[in-house]
């Protein structure tokens, strides 16, 4: 079932992350899809803050993955945008992070879809023509 709704601003995008965190369980894989600047990392920041992750929450654009711990649960945040080849996907050891007792938040999952399990949730973000707000589809 799809749930599509409008999010007017960055504060509400972070609140969406909090909503996703409330429903997340160890073993979940959440795909975040959308163009550059759509707000994927903003959602992740809201998600992690809702779970009381302390310290800086960084975008893994250059590191490809950032690791956090919340309530004894590992959380891996991936940004696969820079991956260009299947060899690069294998080099980062993506499958090593996909463990049953961790939560994985994956930006740009289409870059490695052949190497990923079925997602627990999909969050698709669309930027309207006027650039104001975002349309979100959760499935």
mmCIF file with all atom_site columns, C-alpha atoms in Angstrom:
data_model
loop_
_atom_site.group_PDB
_atom_site.id
_atom_site.type_symbol
_atom_site.label_atom_id
_atom_site.label_alt_id
_atom_site.label_comp_id
_atom_site.label_asym_id
_atom_site.label_entity_id
_atom_site.label_seq_id
_atom_site.pdbx_PDB_ins_code
_atom_site.Cartn_x
_atom_site.Cartn_y
_atom_site.Cartn_z
_atom_site.occupancy
_atom_site.B_iso_or_equiv
_atom_site.pdbx_formal_charge
_atom_site.auth_seq_id
_atom_site.auth_comp_id
_atom_site.auth_asym_id
_atom_site.auth_atom_id
_atom_site.pdbx_PDB_model_num
ATOM 1   C CA . UNK A 1 1   ? 0.000  0.000  0.000   1.00 0.00 ? 1   UNK A CA 1
ATOM 2   C CA . UNK A 1 2   ? 1.316  3.438  -0.939  1.00 0.00 ? 2   UNK A CA 1
ATOM 3   C CA . UNK A 1 3   ? 0.945  6.525  1.204   1.00 0.00 ? 3   UNK A CA 1
ATOM 4   C CA . UNK A 1 4   ? 1.608  9.763  -0.718  1.00 0.00 ? 4   UNK A CA 1
ATOM 5   C CA . UNK A 1 5   ? 1.652  13.142 0.975   1.00 0.00 ? 5   UNK A CA 1
ATOM 6   C CA . UNK A 1 6   ? 3.179  16.617 0.754   1.00 0.00 ? 6   UNK A CA 1
ATOM 7   C CA . UNK A 1 7   ? 5.940  17.762 3.107   1.00 0.00 ? 7   UNK A CA 1
ATOM 8   C CA . UNK A 1 8   ? 6.244  21.570 3.093   1.00 0.00 ? 8   UNK A CA 1
ATOM 9   C CA . UNK A 1 9   ? 9.667  22.127 4.665   1.00 0.00 ? 9   UNK A CA 1
ATOM 10  C CA . UNK A 1 10  ? 12.890 20.708 6.097   1.00 0.00 ? 10  UNK A CA 1
ATOM 11  C CA . UNK A 1 11  ? 11.497 20.542 9.638   1.00 0.00 ? 11  UNK A CA 1
ATOM 12  C CA . UNK A 1 12  ? 8.697  18.283 8.452   1.00 0.00 ? 12  UNK A CA 1
ATOM 13  C CA . UNK A 1 13  ? 11.194 16.162 6.491   1.00 0.00 ? 13  UNK A CA 1
ATOM 14  C CA . UNK A 1 14  ? 13.078 15.536 9.741   1.00 0.00 ? 14  UNK A CA 1
ATOM 15  C CA . UNK A 1 15  ? 9.737  14.710 11.408  1.00 0.00 ? 15  UNK A CA 1
ATOM 16  C CA . UNK A 1 16  ? 9.175  12.107 8.686   1.00 0.00 ? 16  UNK A CA 1
ATOM 17  C CA . UNK A 1 17  ? 12.490 10.549 9.713   1.00 0.00 ? 17  UNK A CA 1
ATOM 18  C CA . UNK A 1 18  ? 11.201 10.388 13.278  1.00 0.00 ? 18  UNK A CA 1
ATOM 19  C CA . UNK A 1 19  ? 8.035  8.669  12.032  1.00 0.00 ? 19  UNK A CA 1
ATOM 20  C CA . UNK A 1 20  ? 10.090 6.084  10.145  1.00 0.00 ? 20  UNK A CA 1
ATOM 21  C CA . UNK A 1 21  ? 12.264 5.486  13.222  1.00 0.00 ? 21  UNK A CA 1
ATOM 22  C CA . UNK A 1 22  ? 9.207  4.790  15.376  1.00 0.00 ? 22  UNK A CA 1
ATOM 23  C CA . UNK A 1 23  ? 8.265  1.905  13.067  1.00 0.00 ? 23  UNK A CA 1
ATOM 24  C CA . UNK A 1 24  ? 11.782 0.547  12.453  1.00 0.00 ? 24  UNK A CA 1
ATOM 25  C CA . UNK A 1 25  ? 13.124 -2.703 13.853  1.00 0.00 ? 25  UNK A CA 1
ATOM 26  C CA . UNK A 1 26  ? 16.491 -4.463 13.709  1.00 0.00 ? 26  UNK A CA 1
ATOM 27  C CA . UNK A 1 27  ? 16.807 -6.185 10.351  1.00 0.00 ? 27  UNK A CA 1
ATOM 28  C CA . UNK A 1 28  ? 14.929 -3.456 8.480   1.00 0.00 ? 28  UNK A CA 1
ATOM 29  C CA . UNK A 1 29  ? 16.303 -2.094 5.224   1.00 0.00 ? 29  UNK A CA 1
ATOM 30  C CA . UNK A 1 30  ? 14.900 1.295  4.224   1.00 0.00 ? 30  UNK A CA 1
ATOM 31  C CA . UNK A 1 31  ? 15.442 2.621  0.706   1.00 0.00 ? 31  UNK A CA 1
ATOM 32  C CA . UNK A 1 32  ? 15.513 6.404  0.222   1.00 0.00 ? 32  UNK A CA 1
ATOM 33  C CA . UNK A 1 33  ? 15.012 7.438  -3.392  1.00 0.00 ? 33  UNK A CA 1
ATOM 34  C CA . UNK A 1 34  ? 15.088 10.932 -4.865  1.00 0.00 ? 34  UNK A CA 1
ATOM 35  C CA . UNK A 1 35  ? 17.179 13.382 -6.845  1.00 0.00 ? 35  UNK A CA 1
ATOM 36  C CA . UNK A 1 36  ? 20.170 15.252 -5.453  1.00 0.00 ? 36  UNK A CA 1
ATOM 37  C CA . UNK A 1 37  ? 19.017 17.727 -2.828  1.00 0.00 ? 37  UNK A CA 1
ATOM 38  C CA . UNK A 1 38  ? 15.635 16.053 -2.372  1.00 0.00 ? 38  UNK A CA 1
ATOM 39  C CA . UNK A 1 39  ? 16.065 15.610 1.385   1.00 0.00 ? 39  UNK A CA 1
ATOM 40  C CA . UNK A 1 40  ? 17.144 12.003 1.855   1.00 0.00 ? 40  UNK A CA 1
ATOM 41  C CA . UNK A 1 41  ? 19.867 12.862 4.369   1.00 0.00 ? 41  UNK A CA 1
ATOM 42  C CA . UNK A 1 42  ? 17.486 15.203 6.213   1.00 0.00 ? 42  UNK A CA 1
ATOM 43  C CA . UNK A 1 43  ? 15.138 12.266 6.729   1.00 0.00 ? 43  UNK A CA 1
ATOM 44  C CA . UNK A 1 44  ? 18.039 10.144 7.999   1.00 0.00 ? 44  UNK A CA 1
ATOM 45  C CA . UNK A 1 45  ? 19.065 12.877 10.450  1.00 0.00 ? 45  UNK A CA 1
ATOM 46  C CA . UNK A 1 46  ? 15.513 12.980 11.821  1.00 0.00 ? 46  UNK A CA 1
ATOM 47  C CA . UNK A 1 47  ? 15.509 9.186  12.040  1.00 0.00 ? 47  UNK A CA 1
ATOM 48  C CA . UNK A 1 48  ? 18.774 9.079  13.993  1.00 0.00 ? 48  UNK A CA 1
ATOM 49  C CA . UNK A 1 49  ? 17.878 11.973 16.297  1.00 0.00 ? 49  UNK A CA 1
ATOM 50  C CA . UNK A 1 50  ? 14.587 10.248 17.133  1.00 0.00 ? 50  UNK A CA 1
ATOM 51  C CA . UNK A 1 51  ? 16.643 7.271  18.333  1.00 0.00 ? 51  UNK A CA 1
ATOM 52  C CA . UNK A 1 52  ? 18.829 9.586  20.446  1.00 0.00 ? 52  UNK A CA 1
ATOM 53  C CA . UNK A 1 53  ? 21.982 9.131  18.395  1.00 0.00 ? 53  UNK A CA 1
ATOM 54  C CA . UNK A 1 54  ? 24.545 11.506 19.883  1.00 0.00 ? 54  UNK A CA 1
ATOM 55  C CA . UNK A 1 55  ? 27.218 13.472 18.080  1.00 0.00 ? 55  UNK A CA 1
ATOM 56  C CA . UNK A 1 56  ? 27.522 14.645 14.510  1.00 0.00 ? 56  UNK A CA 1
ATOM 57  C CA . UNK A 1 57  ? 25.316 13.005 11.911  1.00 0.00 ? 57  UNK A CA 1
ATOM 58  C CA . UNK A 1 58  ? 27.219 13.221 8.644   1.00 0.00 ? 58  UNK A CA 1
ATOM 59  C CA . UNK A 1 59  ? 26.250 12.483 5.088   1.00 0.00 ? 59  UNK A CA 1
ATOM 60  C CA . UNK A 1 60  ? 28.198 9.450  3.845   1.00 0.00 ? 60  UNK A CA 1
ATOM 61  C CA . UNK A 1 61  ? 28.587 10.911 0.347   1.00 0.00 ? 61  UNK A CA 1
ATOM 62  C CA . UNK A 1 62  ? 32.360 10.395 0.379   1.00 0.00 ? 62  UNK A CA 1
ATOM 63  C CA . UNK A 1 63  ? 32.709 7.647  2.981   1.00 0.00 ? 63  UNK A CA 1
ATOM 64  C CA . UNK A 1 64  ? 29.796 5.668  1.434   1.00 0.00 ? 64  UNK A CA 1
ATOM 65  C CA . UNK A 1 65  ? 28.671 4.416  4.855   1.00 0.00 ? 65  UNK A CA 1
ATOM 66  C CA . UNK A 1 66  ? 28.373 5.875  8.345   1.00 0.00 ? 66  UNK A CA 1
ATOM 67  C CA . UNK A 1 67  ? 27.781 3.672  11.382  1.00 0.00 ? 67  UNK A CA 1
ATOM 68  C CA . UNK A 1 68  ? 25.737 4.634  14.442  1.00 0.00 ? 68  UNK A CA 1
ATOM 69  C CA . UNK A 1 69  ? 24.473 2.843  17.530  1.00 0.00 ? 69  UNK A CA 1
ATOM 70  C CA . UNK A 1 70  ? 21.115 3.487  19.188  1.00 0.00 ? 70  UNK A CA 1
ATOM 71  C CA . UNK A 1 71  ? 19.646 1.402  21.995  1.00 0.00 ? 71  UNK A CA 1
ATOM 72  C CA . UNK A 1 72  ? 22.178 -1.378 21.324  1.00 0.00 ? 72  UNK A CA 1
ATOM 73  C CA . UNK A 1 73  ? 21.141 -1.498 17.654  1.00 0.00 ? 73  UNK A CA 1
ATOM 74  C CA . UNK A 1 74  ? 23.606 -0.834 14.854  1.00 0.00 ? 74  UNK A CA 1
ATOM 75  C CA . UNK A 1 75  ? 22.384 1.567  12.196  1.00 0.00 ? 75  UNK A CA 1
ATOM 76  C CA . UNK A 1 76  ? 24.181 1.878  8.867   1.00 0.00 ? 76  UNK A CA 1
ATOM 77  C CA . UNK A 1 77  ? 23.543 4.888  6.645   1.00 0.00 ? 77  UNK A CA 1
ATOM 78  C CA . UNK A 1 78  ? 24.661 4.374  3.047   1.00 0.00 ? 78  UNK A CA 1
ATOM 79  C CA . UNK A 1 79  ? 24.949 6.901  0.242   1.00 0.00 ? 79  UNK A CA 1
ATOM 80  C CA . UNK A 1 80  ? 25.612 4.910  -2.915  1.00 0.00 ? 80  UNK A CA 1
ATOM 81  C CA . UNK A 1 81  ? 25.491 7.870  -5.307  1.00 0.00 ? 81  UNK A CA 1
ATOM 82  C CA . UNK A 1 82  ? 29.183 7.727  -6.214  1.00 0.00 ? 82  UNK A CA 1
ATOM 83  C CA . UNK A 1 83  ? 29.222 4.014  -7.023  1.00 0.00 ? 83  UNK A CA 1
ATOM 84  C CA . UNK A 1 84  ? 29.662 3.480  -10.737 1.00 0.00 ? 84  UNK A CA 1
ATOM 85  C CA . UNK A 1 85  ? 30.547 -0.195 -11.193 1.00 0.00 ? 85  UNK A CA 1
ATOM 86  C CA . UNK A 1 86  ? 29.672 -3.558 -9.734  1.00 0.00 ? 86  UNK A CA 1
ATOM 87  C CA . UNK A 1 87  ? 33.315 -3.915 -8.655  1.00 0.00 ? 87  UNK A CA 1
ATOM 88  C CA . UNK A 1 88  ? 32.986 -0.818 -6.464  1.00 0.00 ? 88  UNK A CA 1
ATOM 89  C CA . UNK A 1 89  ? 29.912 -2.307 -4.808  1.00 0.00 ? 89  UNK A CA 1
ATOM 90  C CA . UNK A 1 90  ? 31.824 -5.464 -4.005  1.00 0.00 ? 90  UNK A CA 1
ATOM 91  C CA . UNK A 1 91  ? 34.866 -3.490 -2.777  1.00 0.00 ? 91  UNK A CA 1
ATOM 92  C CA . UNK A 1 92  ? 32.913 -1.671 -0.060  1.00 0.00 ? 92  UNK A CA 1
ATOM 93  C CA . UNK A 1 93  ? 31.652 -4.997 1.298   1.00 0.00 ? 93  UNK A CA 1
ATOM 94  C CA . UNK A 1 94  ? 28.009 -3.971 1.179   1.00 0.00 ? 94  UNK A CA 1
ATOM 95  C CA . UNK A 1 95  ? 26.772 -7.437 2.107   1.00 0.00 ? 95  UNK A CA 1
ATOM 96  C CA . UNK A 1 96  ? 28.840 -7.350 5.327   1.00 0.00 ? 96  UNK A CA 1
ATOM 97  C CA . UNK A 1 97  ? 26.586 -4.589 6.669   1.00 0.00 ? 97  UNK A CA 1
ATOM 98  C CA . UNK A 1 98  ? 23.289 -6.272 5.831   1.00 0.00 ? 98  UNK A CA 1
ATOM 99  C CA . UNK A 1 99  ? 22.955 -8.170 9.087   1.00 0.00 ? 99  UNK A CA 1
ATOM 100 C CA . UNK A 1 100 ? 19.776 -9.230 10.855  1.00 0.00 ? 100 UNK A CA 1
ATOM 101 C CA . UNK A 1 101 ? 20.308 -7.147 13.975  1.00 0.00 ? 101 UNK A CA 1
ATOM 102 C CA . UNK A 1 102 ? 21.085 -3.846 12.210  1.00 0.00 ? 102 UNK A CA 1
ATOM 103 C CA . UNK A 1 103 ? 18.949 -1.209 10.534  1.00 0.00 ? 103 UNK A CA 1
ATOM 104 C CA . UNK A 1 104 ? 20.149 -0.060 7.103   1.00 0.00 ? 104 UNK A CA 1
ATOM 105 C CA . UNK A 1 105 ? 19.159 3.284  5.591   1.00 0.00 ? 105 UNK A CA 1
ATOM 106 C CA . UNK A 1 106 ? 20.196 3.328  1.941   1.00 0.00 ? 106 UNK A CA 1
ATOM 107 C CA . UNK A 1 107 ? 20.278 6.394  -0.300  1.00 0.00 ? 107 UNK A CA 1
ATOM 108 C CA . UNK A 1 108 ? 20.500 5.706  -4.043  1.00 0.00 ? 108 UNK A CA 1
ATOM 109 C CA . UNK A 1 109 ? 19.652 1.983  -3.714  1.00 0.00 ? 109 UNK A CA 1
ATOM 110 C CA . UNK A 1 110 ? 19.212 1.683  -7.479  1.00 0.00 ? 110 UNK A CA 1
ATOM 111 C CA . UNK A 1 111 ? 23.020 1.863  -7.798  1.00 0.00 ? 111 UNK A CA 1
ATOM 112 C CA . UNK A 1 112 ? 23.369 -1.545 -6.120  1.00 0.00 ? 112 UNK A CA 1
ATOM 113 C CA . UNK A 1 113 ? 19.905 -3.064 -6.392  1.00 0.00 ? 113 UNK A CA 1
ATOM 114 C CA . UNK A 1 114 ? 21.258 -6.466 -7.478  1.00 0.00 ? 114 UNK A CA 1
ATOM 115 C CA . UNK A 1 115 ? 23.227 -6.692 -4.218  1.00 0.00 ? 115 UNK A CA 1
ATOM 116 C CA . UNK A 1 116 ? 20.502 -5.555 -1.829  1.00 0.00 ? 116 UNK A CA 1
ATOM 117 C CA . UNK A 1 117 ? 17.758 -7.494 -0.077  1.00 0.00 ? 117 UNK A CA 1
ATOM 118 C CA . UNK A 1 118 ? 14.112 -6.576 -0.468  1.00 0.00 ? 118 UNK A CA 1
ATOM 119 C CA . UNK A 1 119 ? 13.468 -3.302 1.349   1.00 0.00 ? 119 UNK A CA 1
ATOM 120 C CA . UNK A 1 120 ? 11.242 -3.174 4.412   1.00 0.00 ? 120 UNK A CA 1
ATOM 121 C CA . UNK A 1 121 ? 10.201 0.367  3.435   1.00 0.00 ? 121 UNK A CA 1
ATOM 122 C CA . UNK A 1 122 ? 10.622 2.542  0.386   1.00 0.00 ? 122 UNK A CA 1
ATOM 123 C CA . UNK A 1 123 ? 10.617 6.304  0.746   1.00 0.00 ? 123 UNK A CA 1
ATOM 124 C CA . UNK A 1 124 ? 10.480 8.104  -2.592  1.00 0.00 ? 124 UNK A CA 1
ATOM 125 C CA . UNK A 1 125 ? 10.938 11.879 -2.638  1.00 0.00 ? 125 UNK A CA 1
ATOM 126 C CA . UNK A 1 126 ? 9.845  14.048 -5.553  1.00 0.00 ? 126 UNK A CA 1
ATOM 127 C CA . UNK A 1 127 ? 10.681 17.732 -5.920  1.00 0.00 ? 127 UNK A CA 1
ATOM 128 C CA . UNK A 1 128 ? 7.775  19.760 -7.371  1.00 0.00 ? 128 UNK A CA 1
ATOM 129 C CA . UNK A 1 129 ? 8.410  21.959 -10.407 1.00 0.00 ? 129 UNK A CA 1
ATOM 130 C CA . UNK A 1 130 ? 8.432  25.083 -8.231  1.00 0.00 ? 130 UNK A CA 1
ATOM 131 C CA . UNK A 1 131 ? 11.053 23.492 -5.923  1.00 0.00 ? 131 UNK A CA 1
ATOM 132 C CA . UNK A 1 132 ? 8.949  24.168 -2.824  1.00 0.00 ? 132 UNK A CA 1
ATOM 133 C CA . UNK A 1 133 ? 8.285  21.304 -0.458  1.00 0.00 ? 133 UNK A CA 1
ATOM 134 C CA . UNK A 1 134 ? 8.441  17.637 -1.411  1.00 0.00 ? 134 UNK A CA 1
ATOM 135 C CA . UNK A 1 135 ? 6.028  14.892 -2.395  1.00 0.00 ? 135 UNK A CA 1
ATOM 136 C CA . UNK A 1 136 ? 6.711  11.732 -0.423  1.00 0.00 ? 136 UNK A CA 1
ATOM 137 C CA . UNK A 1 137 ? 5.562  8.227  -1.242  1.00 0.00 ? 137 UNK A CA 1
ATOM 138 C CA . UNK A 1 138 ? 6.002  5.548  1.418   1.00 0.00 ? 138 UNK A CA 1
ATOM 139 C CA . UNK A 1 139 ? 5.491  1.920  0.560   1.00 0.00 ? 139 UNK A CA 1
#
